[in-house]
Coordinates of C-alpha atoms and ligand atoms in Angstrom, one line a residue:
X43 CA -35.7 -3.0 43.8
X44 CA -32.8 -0.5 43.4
X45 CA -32.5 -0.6 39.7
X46 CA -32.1 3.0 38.9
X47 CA -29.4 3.0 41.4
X48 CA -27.7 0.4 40.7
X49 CA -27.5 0.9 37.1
X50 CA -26.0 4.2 37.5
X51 CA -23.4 2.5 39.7
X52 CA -22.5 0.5 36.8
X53 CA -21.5 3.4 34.4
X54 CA -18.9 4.2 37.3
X55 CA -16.9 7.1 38.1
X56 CA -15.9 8.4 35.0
X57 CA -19.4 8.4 33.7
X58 CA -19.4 11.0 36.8
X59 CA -22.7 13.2 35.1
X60 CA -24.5 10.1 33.9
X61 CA -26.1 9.1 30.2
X62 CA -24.7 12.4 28.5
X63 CA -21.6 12.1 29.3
X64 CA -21.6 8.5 27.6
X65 CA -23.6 9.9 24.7
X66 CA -20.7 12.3 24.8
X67 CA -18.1 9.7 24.9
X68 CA -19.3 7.9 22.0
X69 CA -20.4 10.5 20.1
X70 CA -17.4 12.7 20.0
X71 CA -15.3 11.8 16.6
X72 CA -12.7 15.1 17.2
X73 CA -9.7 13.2 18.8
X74 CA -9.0 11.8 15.5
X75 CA -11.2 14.3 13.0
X76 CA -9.1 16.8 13.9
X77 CA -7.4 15.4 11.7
X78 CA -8.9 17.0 9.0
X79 CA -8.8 20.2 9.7
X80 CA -6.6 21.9 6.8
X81 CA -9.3 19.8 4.4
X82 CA -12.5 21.5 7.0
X83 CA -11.3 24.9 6.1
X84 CA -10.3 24.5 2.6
X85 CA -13.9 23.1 1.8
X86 CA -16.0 25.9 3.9
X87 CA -13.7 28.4 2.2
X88 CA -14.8 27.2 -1.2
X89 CA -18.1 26.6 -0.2
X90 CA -18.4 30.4 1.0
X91 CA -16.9 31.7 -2.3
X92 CA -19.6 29.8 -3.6
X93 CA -22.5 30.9 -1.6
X94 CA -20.8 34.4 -2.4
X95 CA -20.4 34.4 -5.9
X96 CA -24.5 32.6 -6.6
X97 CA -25.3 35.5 -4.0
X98 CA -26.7 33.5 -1.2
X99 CA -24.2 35.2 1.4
X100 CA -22.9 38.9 1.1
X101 CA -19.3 39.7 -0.3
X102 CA -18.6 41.2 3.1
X103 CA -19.7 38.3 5.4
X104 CA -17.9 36.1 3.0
X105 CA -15.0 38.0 3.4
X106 CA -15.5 37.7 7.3
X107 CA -15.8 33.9 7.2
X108 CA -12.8 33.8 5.0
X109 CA -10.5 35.5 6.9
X110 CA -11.7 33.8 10.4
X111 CA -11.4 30.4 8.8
X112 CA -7.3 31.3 7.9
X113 CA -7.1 32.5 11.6
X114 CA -8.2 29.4 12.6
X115 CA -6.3 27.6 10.5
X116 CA -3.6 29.2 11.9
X117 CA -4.3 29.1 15.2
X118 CA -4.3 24.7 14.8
X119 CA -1.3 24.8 13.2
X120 CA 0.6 27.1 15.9
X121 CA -1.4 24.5 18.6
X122 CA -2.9 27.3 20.3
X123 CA -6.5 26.0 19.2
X124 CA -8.5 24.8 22.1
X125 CA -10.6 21.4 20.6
X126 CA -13.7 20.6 22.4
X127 CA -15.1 17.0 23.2
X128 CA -18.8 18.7 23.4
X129 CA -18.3 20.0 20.5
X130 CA -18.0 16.7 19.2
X131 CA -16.5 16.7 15.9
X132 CA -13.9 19.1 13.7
X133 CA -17.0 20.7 11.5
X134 CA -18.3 22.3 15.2
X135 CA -14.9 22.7 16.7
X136 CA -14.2 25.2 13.9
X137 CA -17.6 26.8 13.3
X138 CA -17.8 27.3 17.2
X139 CA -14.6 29.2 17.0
X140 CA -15.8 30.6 13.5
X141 CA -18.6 32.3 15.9
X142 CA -16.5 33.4 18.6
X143 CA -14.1 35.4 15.8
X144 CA -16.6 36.7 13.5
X145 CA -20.0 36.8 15.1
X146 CA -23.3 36.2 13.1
X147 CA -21.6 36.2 9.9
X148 CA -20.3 32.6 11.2
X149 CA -24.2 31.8 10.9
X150 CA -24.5 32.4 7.3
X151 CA -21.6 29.7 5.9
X152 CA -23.6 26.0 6.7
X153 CA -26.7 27.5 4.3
X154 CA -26.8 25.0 1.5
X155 CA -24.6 22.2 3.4
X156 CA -25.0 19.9 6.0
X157 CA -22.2 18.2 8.1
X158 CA -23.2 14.9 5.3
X159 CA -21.8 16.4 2.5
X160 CA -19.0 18.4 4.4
X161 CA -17.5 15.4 5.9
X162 CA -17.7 13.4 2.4
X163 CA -15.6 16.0 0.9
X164 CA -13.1 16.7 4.0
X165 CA -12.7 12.7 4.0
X166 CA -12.1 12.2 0.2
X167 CA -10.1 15.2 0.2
X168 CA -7.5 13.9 3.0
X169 CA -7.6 10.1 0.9
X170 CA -6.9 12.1 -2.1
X171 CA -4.0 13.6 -1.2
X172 CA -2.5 10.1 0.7
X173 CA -3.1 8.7 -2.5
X174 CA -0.6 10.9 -4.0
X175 CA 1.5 10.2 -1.2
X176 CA 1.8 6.6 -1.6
X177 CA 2.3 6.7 -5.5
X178 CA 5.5 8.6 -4.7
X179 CA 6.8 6.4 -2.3
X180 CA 5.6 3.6 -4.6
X181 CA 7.7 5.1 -7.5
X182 CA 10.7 5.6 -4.8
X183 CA 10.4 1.6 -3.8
X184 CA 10.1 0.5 -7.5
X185 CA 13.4 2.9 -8.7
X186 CA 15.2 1.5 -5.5
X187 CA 14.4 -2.0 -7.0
X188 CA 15.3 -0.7 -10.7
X189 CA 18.7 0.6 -9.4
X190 CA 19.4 -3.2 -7.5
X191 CA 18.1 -5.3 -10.6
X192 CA 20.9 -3.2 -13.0
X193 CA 23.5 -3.9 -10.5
X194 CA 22.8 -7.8 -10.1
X195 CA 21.1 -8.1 -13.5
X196 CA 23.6 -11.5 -14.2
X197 CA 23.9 -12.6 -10.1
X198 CA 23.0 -15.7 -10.5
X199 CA 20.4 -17.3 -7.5
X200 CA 18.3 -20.3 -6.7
X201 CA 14.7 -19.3 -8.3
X202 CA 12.5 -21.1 -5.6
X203 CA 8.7 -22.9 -5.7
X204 CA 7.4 -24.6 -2.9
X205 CA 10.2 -23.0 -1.2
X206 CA 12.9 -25.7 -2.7
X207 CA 15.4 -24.7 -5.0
X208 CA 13.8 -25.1 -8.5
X209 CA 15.7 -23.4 -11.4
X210 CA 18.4 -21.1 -11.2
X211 CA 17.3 -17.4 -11.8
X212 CA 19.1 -13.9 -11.6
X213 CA 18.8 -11.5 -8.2
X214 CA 17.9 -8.6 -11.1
X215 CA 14.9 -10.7 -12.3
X216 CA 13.9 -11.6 -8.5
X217 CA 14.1 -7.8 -8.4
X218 CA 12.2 -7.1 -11.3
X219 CA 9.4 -9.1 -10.0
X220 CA 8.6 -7.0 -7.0
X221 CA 8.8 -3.6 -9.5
X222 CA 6.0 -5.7 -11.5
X223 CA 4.2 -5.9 -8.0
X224 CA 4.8 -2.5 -7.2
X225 CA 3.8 -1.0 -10.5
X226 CA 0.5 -2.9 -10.1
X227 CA 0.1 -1.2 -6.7
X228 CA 0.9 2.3 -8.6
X229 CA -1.7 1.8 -11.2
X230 CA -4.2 1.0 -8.5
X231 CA -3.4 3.8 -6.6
X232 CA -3.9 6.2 -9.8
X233 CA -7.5 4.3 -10.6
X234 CA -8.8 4.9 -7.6
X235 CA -7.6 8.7 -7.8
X236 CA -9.9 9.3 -10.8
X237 CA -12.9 7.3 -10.0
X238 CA -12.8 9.4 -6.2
X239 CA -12.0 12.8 -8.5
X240 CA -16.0 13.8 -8.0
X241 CA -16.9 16.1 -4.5
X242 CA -20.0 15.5 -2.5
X243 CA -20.0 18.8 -1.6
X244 CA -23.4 20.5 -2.0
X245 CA -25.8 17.3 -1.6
X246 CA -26.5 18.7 1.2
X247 CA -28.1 16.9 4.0
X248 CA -28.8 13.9 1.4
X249 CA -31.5 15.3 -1.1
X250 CA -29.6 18.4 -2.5
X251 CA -30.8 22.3 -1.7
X252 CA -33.4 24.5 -3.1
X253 CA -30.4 27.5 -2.8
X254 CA -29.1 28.3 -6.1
X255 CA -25.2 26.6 -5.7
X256 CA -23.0 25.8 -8.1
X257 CA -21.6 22.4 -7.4
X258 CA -19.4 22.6 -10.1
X259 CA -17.5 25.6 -9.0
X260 CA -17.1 24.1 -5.9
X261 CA -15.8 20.9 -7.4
X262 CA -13.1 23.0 -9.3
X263 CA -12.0 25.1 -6.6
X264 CA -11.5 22.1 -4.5
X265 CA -9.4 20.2 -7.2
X266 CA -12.0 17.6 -8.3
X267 CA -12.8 16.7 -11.8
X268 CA -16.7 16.9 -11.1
X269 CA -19.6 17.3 -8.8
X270 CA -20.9 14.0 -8.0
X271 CA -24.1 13.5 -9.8
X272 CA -26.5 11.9 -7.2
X273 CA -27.0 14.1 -4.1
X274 CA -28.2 10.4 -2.2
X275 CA -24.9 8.4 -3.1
X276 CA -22.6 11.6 -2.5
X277 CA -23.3 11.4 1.6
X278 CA -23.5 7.6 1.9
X279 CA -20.5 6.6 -0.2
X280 CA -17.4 5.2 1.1
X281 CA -16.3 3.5 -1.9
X282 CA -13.1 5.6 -2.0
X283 CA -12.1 4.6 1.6
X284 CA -13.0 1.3 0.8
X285 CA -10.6 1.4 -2.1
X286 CA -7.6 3.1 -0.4
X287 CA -7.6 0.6 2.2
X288 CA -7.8 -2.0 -0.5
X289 CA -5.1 -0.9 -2.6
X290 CA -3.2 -0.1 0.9
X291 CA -4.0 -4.0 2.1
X292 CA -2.8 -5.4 -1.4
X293 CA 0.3 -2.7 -1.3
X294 CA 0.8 -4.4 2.6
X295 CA 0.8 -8.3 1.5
X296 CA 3.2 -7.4 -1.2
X297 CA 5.5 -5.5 1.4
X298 CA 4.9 -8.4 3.8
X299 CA 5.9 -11.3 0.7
X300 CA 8.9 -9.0 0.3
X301 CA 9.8 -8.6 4.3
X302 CA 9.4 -12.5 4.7
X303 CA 12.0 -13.0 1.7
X304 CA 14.6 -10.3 3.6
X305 CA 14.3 -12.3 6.7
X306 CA 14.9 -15.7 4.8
X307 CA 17.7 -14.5 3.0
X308 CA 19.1 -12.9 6.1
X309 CA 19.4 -16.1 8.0
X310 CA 23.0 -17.3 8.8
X311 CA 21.9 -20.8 6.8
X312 CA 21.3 -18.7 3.1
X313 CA 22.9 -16.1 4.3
X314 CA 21.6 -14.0 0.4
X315 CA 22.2 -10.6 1.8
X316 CA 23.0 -8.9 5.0
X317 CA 20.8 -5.9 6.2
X318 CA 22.6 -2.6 7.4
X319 CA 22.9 -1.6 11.0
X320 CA 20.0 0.7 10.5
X321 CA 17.5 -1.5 9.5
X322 CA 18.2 -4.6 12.1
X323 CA 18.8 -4.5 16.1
X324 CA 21.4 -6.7 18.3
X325 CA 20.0 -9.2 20.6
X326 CA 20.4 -8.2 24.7
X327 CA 21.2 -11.4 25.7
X328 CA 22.8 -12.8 22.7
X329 CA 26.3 -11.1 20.8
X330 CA 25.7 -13.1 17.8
X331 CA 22.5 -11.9 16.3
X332 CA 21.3 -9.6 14.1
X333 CA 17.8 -9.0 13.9
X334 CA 15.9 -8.3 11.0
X335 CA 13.4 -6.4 13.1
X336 CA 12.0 -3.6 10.3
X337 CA 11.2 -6.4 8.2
X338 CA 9.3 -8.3 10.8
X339 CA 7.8 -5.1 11.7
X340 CA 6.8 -4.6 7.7
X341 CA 5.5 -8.1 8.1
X342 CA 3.5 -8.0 11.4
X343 CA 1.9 -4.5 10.9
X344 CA 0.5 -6.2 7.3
X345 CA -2.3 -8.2 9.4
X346 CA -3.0 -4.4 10.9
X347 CA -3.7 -2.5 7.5
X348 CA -5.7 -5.9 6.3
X349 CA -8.1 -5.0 9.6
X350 CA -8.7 -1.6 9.1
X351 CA -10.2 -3.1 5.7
X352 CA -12.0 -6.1 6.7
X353 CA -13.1 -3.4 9.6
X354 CA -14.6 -0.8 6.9
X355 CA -16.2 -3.2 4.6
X356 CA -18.0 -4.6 8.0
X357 CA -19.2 -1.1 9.1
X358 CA -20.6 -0.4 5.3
X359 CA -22.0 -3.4 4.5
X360 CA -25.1 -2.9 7.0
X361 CA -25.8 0.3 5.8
X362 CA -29.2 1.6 3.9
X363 CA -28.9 4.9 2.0
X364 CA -27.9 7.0 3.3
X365 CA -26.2 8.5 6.2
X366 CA -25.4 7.1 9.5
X367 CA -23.4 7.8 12.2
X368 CA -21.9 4.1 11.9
X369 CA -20.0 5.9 8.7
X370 CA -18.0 8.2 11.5
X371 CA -16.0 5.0 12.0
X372 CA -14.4 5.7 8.7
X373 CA -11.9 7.9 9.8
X374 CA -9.9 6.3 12.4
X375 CA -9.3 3.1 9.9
X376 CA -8.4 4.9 7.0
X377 CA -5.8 7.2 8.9
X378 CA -3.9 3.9 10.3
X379 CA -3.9 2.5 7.1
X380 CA -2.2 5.2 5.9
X381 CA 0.2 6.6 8.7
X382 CA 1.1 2.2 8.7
X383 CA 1.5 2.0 5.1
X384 CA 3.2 5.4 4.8
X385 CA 6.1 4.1 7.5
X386 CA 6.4 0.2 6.1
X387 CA 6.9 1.7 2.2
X388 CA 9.5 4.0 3.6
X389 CA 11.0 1.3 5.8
X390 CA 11.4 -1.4 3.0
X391 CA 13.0 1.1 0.2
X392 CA 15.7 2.0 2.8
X393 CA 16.0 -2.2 3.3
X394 CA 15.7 -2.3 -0.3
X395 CA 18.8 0.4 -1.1
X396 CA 20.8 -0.6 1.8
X397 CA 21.2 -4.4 1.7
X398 CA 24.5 -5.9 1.0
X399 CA 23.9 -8.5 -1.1
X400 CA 26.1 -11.7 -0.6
X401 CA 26.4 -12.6 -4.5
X402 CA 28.9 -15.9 -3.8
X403 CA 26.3 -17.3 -1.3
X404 CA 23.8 -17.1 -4.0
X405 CA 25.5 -18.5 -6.9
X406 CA 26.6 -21.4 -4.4
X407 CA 23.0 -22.2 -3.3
X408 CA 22.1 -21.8 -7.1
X409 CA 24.2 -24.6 -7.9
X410 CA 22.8 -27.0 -5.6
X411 CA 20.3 -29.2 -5.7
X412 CA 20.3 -30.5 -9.3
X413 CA 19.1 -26.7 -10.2
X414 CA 19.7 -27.4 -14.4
X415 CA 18.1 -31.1 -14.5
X416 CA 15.3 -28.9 -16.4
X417 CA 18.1 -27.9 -18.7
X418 CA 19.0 -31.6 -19.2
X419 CA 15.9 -32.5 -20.4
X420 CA 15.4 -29.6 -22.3
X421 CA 19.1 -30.4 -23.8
X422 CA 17.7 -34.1 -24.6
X423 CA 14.2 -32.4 -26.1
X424 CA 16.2 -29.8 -28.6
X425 CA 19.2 -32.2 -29.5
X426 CA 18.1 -35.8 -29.6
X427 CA 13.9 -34.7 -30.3
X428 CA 13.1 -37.1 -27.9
X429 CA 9.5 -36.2 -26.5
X430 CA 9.5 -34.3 -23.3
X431 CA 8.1 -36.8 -21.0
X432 CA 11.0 -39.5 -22.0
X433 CA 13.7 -37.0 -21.5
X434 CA 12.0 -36.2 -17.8
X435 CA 12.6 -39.7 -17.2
X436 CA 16.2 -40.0 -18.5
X437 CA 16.8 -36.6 -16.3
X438 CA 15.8 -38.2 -13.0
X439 CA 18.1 -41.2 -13.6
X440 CA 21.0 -39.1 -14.0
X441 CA 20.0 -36.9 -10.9
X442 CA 19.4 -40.5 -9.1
X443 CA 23.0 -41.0 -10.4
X444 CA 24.4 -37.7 -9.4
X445 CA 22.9 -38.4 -5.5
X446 CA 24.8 -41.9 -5.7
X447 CA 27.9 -40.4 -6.3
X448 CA 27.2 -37.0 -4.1
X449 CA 28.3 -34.7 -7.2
X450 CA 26.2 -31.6 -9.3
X451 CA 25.0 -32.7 -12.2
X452 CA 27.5 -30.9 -14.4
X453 CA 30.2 -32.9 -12.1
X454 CA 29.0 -36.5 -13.6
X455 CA 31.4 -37.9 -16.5
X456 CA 30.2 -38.0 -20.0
X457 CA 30.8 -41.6 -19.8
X458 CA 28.2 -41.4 -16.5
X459 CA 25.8 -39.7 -18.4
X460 CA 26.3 -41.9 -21.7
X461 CA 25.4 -44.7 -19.7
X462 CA 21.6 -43.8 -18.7
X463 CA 21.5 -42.2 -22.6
X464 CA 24.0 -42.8 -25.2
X465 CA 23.0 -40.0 -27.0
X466 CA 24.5 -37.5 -25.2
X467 CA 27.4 -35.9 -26.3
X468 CA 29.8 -33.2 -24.3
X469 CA 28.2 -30.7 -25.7
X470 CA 25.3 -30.9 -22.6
X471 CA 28.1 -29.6 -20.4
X472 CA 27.4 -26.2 -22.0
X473 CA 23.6 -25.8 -20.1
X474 CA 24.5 -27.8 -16.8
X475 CA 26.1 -24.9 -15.7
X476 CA 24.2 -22.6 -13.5
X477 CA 25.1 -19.7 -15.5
X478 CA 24.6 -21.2 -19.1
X479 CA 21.2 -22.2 -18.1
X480 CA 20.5 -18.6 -16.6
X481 CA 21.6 -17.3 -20.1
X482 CA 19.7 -19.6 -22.3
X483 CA 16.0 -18.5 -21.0
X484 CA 15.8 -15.3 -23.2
X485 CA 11.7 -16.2 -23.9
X486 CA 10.2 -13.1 -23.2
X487 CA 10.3 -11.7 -19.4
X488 CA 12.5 -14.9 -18.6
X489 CA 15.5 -14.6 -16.5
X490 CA 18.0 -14.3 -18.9
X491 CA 20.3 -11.3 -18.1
X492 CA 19.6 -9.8 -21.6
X493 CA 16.4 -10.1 -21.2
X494 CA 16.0 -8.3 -17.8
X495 CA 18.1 -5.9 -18.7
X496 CA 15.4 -4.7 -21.3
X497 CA 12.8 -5.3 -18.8
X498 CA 14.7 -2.4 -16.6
X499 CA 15.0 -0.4 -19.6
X500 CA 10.9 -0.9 -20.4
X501 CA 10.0 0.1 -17.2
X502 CA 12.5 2.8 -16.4
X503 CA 10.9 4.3 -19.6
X504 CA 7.0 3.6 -18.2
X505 CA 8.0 5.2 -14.9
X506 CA 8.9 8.2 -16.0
X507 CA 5.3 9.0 -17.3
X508 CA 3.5 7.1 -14.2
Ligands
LIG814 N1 -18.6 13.4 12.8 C1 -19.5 13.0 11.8 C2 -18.8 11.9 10.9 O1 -17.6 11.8 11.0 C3 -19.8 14.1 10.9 C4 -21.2 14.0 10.2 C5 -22.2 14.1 11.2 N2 -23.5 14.1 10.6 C6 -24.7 13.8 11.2 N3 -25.8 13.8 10.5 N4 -24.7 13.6 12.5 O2 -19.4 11.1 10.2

């Protein structure tokens, strides 16, 4: 009977004034727009120049709306600028306030521009400059992994697949493989910087204006390579979000691989390397421990930065040309991503630089488990030419031996190993060593300490110009 009322009781108390204040609710986009304030101004300011120079607006009201935009700017950055949830979003925050400062003038700066195109170009503006964020920090993780892999380019450790001990490798190669990682991540990160160099500004609304702009001016003022070219696609793509968090969720997962190694290898049972006091905590109930809690934290906020893009694809995939208000949830994605991403590539360079690395405990673990059979056969291959598969076979009989008699494989007599192969001479002792067989695997990018050290030397070169 009572529907009306009872519907209203529903919304509940702090829906106090009813449907508009839950239109208001989730409409409003400024807590986290606000964001983009210093990237709101810097657009309308080049758009007024603009509008200025093609003689749409006067020289004097353009001066106006310059110089109220920089008190405004100010007036956020001192935090004396009131934001208003009626007001909705940033590009009304500030032209409200535009109004109140300059009068009518205020008026004259959204003429050839809609909030569609404005918001395209505050967003990609604000991604932009993250981008160049993270390719420092990226080149900051990948020197900090340089500077480890000269230090330890002969520390000789277990090179694992499957997680068991498989061949012996150096800590400078291991090393070396995460600046491969990292490097990848860079040149993704300067891709997607020049295919989101173009600026939606002056589509408009969606189908472009019949005021005489110049895009291109605008463009250049802003620091963009180009206008976009199609007035439709400027407001409704998101492609460059998209992309950021994509590079940021592949950037994540290698952080993540990386954090899951640290905790690994800071276990009491490999005990590889031990992280400084700044990067682990104590335990409250237990003395003994020593948390690797940064890198859990690199690990766990991974899953985080993989949402925000799983979240953004989800939102745009629904989407018909061209705008729609679904796109506002953009922003508060792509801002995570970053400030997340940001903190866990600052966090793993200082893990990265300050580990101790226990180089004893690694050439001990590298050592075990019958690390250089591969070298065996390989011995058997290059010295008797017997075909790969036989010497395989002759290997796992001497490893069966060596588990029999509960030595390495370079501890078995040459007598031992004479009896599964008469063939072999003493000369095999020279590759069952851990750090013979390290040395032998000079084939290009192998782990051979000569051969890493050139790798460092290639890419110390590359990142120089990257
Ligand atoms: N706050 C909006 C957003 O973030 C700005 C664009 C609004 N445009 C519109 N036609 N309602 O997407």
């Amino acid at each position: 009977m009572n529907d009306k009322k009872a519907s209203n009781q529903m919304w509940g108390g702090r829906f106090a004034s009813g449907p508009a204040a839950i239109m208001e609710a989730i409409n409003a986009s400024i807590s986290f727009d606000r964001k983009l304030y210093a990237q709101d101004i810097r657009g309308s300011i080049a758009h007024s120049q603009m509008l200025a120079q093609t003689g749409i607006i006067s020289a004097a009201d353009q001066e106006k709306i310059t110089h109220g935009l920089n008190t405004i700017l100010a007036e956020i950055e001192t935090g004396t600028f009131e934001f208003s949830t009626r007001l909705e979003d940033i590009h009304m925050n500030v032209e409200a306030r535009l109004a109140d400062l300059i009068g009518p003038a205020a008026g004259r700066l959204h003429t050839a521009r809609s909030r569609n195109d404005q918001v395209a170009v505050d967003l990609r503006l604000w991604v932009k400059d993250e981008c160049f964020r993270v390719a420092e920090a990226l080149k900051g993780l990948i020197t900090a992994f340089l500077d480890r892999a000269e230090e330890h380019a002969a520390t000789v450790m277990p090179g694992f697949t499957h997680m068991q001990a498989a061949q012996p490798v150096t800590f400078g190669h291991h090393c070396m493989a995460y600046v491969e990682m990292f490097a990848r991540d860079l040149s993704r990160v300067r891709d997607a910087i020049e295919r989101m160099d173009e600026s939606p500004l002056g589509a408009a609304a969606l189908a472009g204006t019949s005021f005489p702009i110049d895009r291109h001016q605008t463009a250049k003022a802003l620091g963009f390579r180009e206008p976009m070219r199609n007035s439709l696609d400027s407001v409704s793509d998101r492609d460059f979000a998209l992309e950021f968090l994509g590079l940021a969720a592949i950037c994540a997962t290698h952080l993540s691989r990386l954090a899951e190694e640290i905790i690994i290898w800071s276990t009491p049972q490999f005990g590889f390397v031990r992280l400084s006091d700044s990067f682990s905590t104590g335990s409250s109930i237990m003395p003994q421990k020593k948390n690797p809690d940064a890198a859990e934290l690199v690990r766990g906020k991974t899953g985080r930065v993989t949402g925000h893009l799983v979240g953004l694809l989800t939102v745009m995939k629904g989407m018909p040309l061209t705008y729609g208000k679904d796109m506002q949830e953009d922003k508060e994605s792509v801002f995570d991503a970053a400030e997340t991403l940001d903190l866990m590539l600052a966090a793993m360079t200082g893990m990265v630089r300050d580990m101790t690395v226990n180089t004893a405990a690694m050439k001990k673990a590298a050592g075990a488990g019958y690390s250089t059979a591969t070298d065996l056969a390989d011995w058997l291959v290059r010295t008797l030419g017997l075909p790969f598969r036989e010497a395989h076979h002759i290997t796992g009989r001497a490893v069966a031996l060596a588990e029999d008699k509960k030595v390495g494989l370079d501890r078995l007599s040459l007598e031992d190993l004479q009896s599964i192969h008469p063939g072999i001479s003493a000369d095999v002792f020279s590759v069952l060593a851990v750090q013979n067989s390290v040395k032998s695997r000079t084939s290009f990018g192998g782990t051979a300490p000569s051969e890493v050290r050139k790798q460092i030397r290639y890419w110390k070169k590359r990142l120089a110009k990257a």
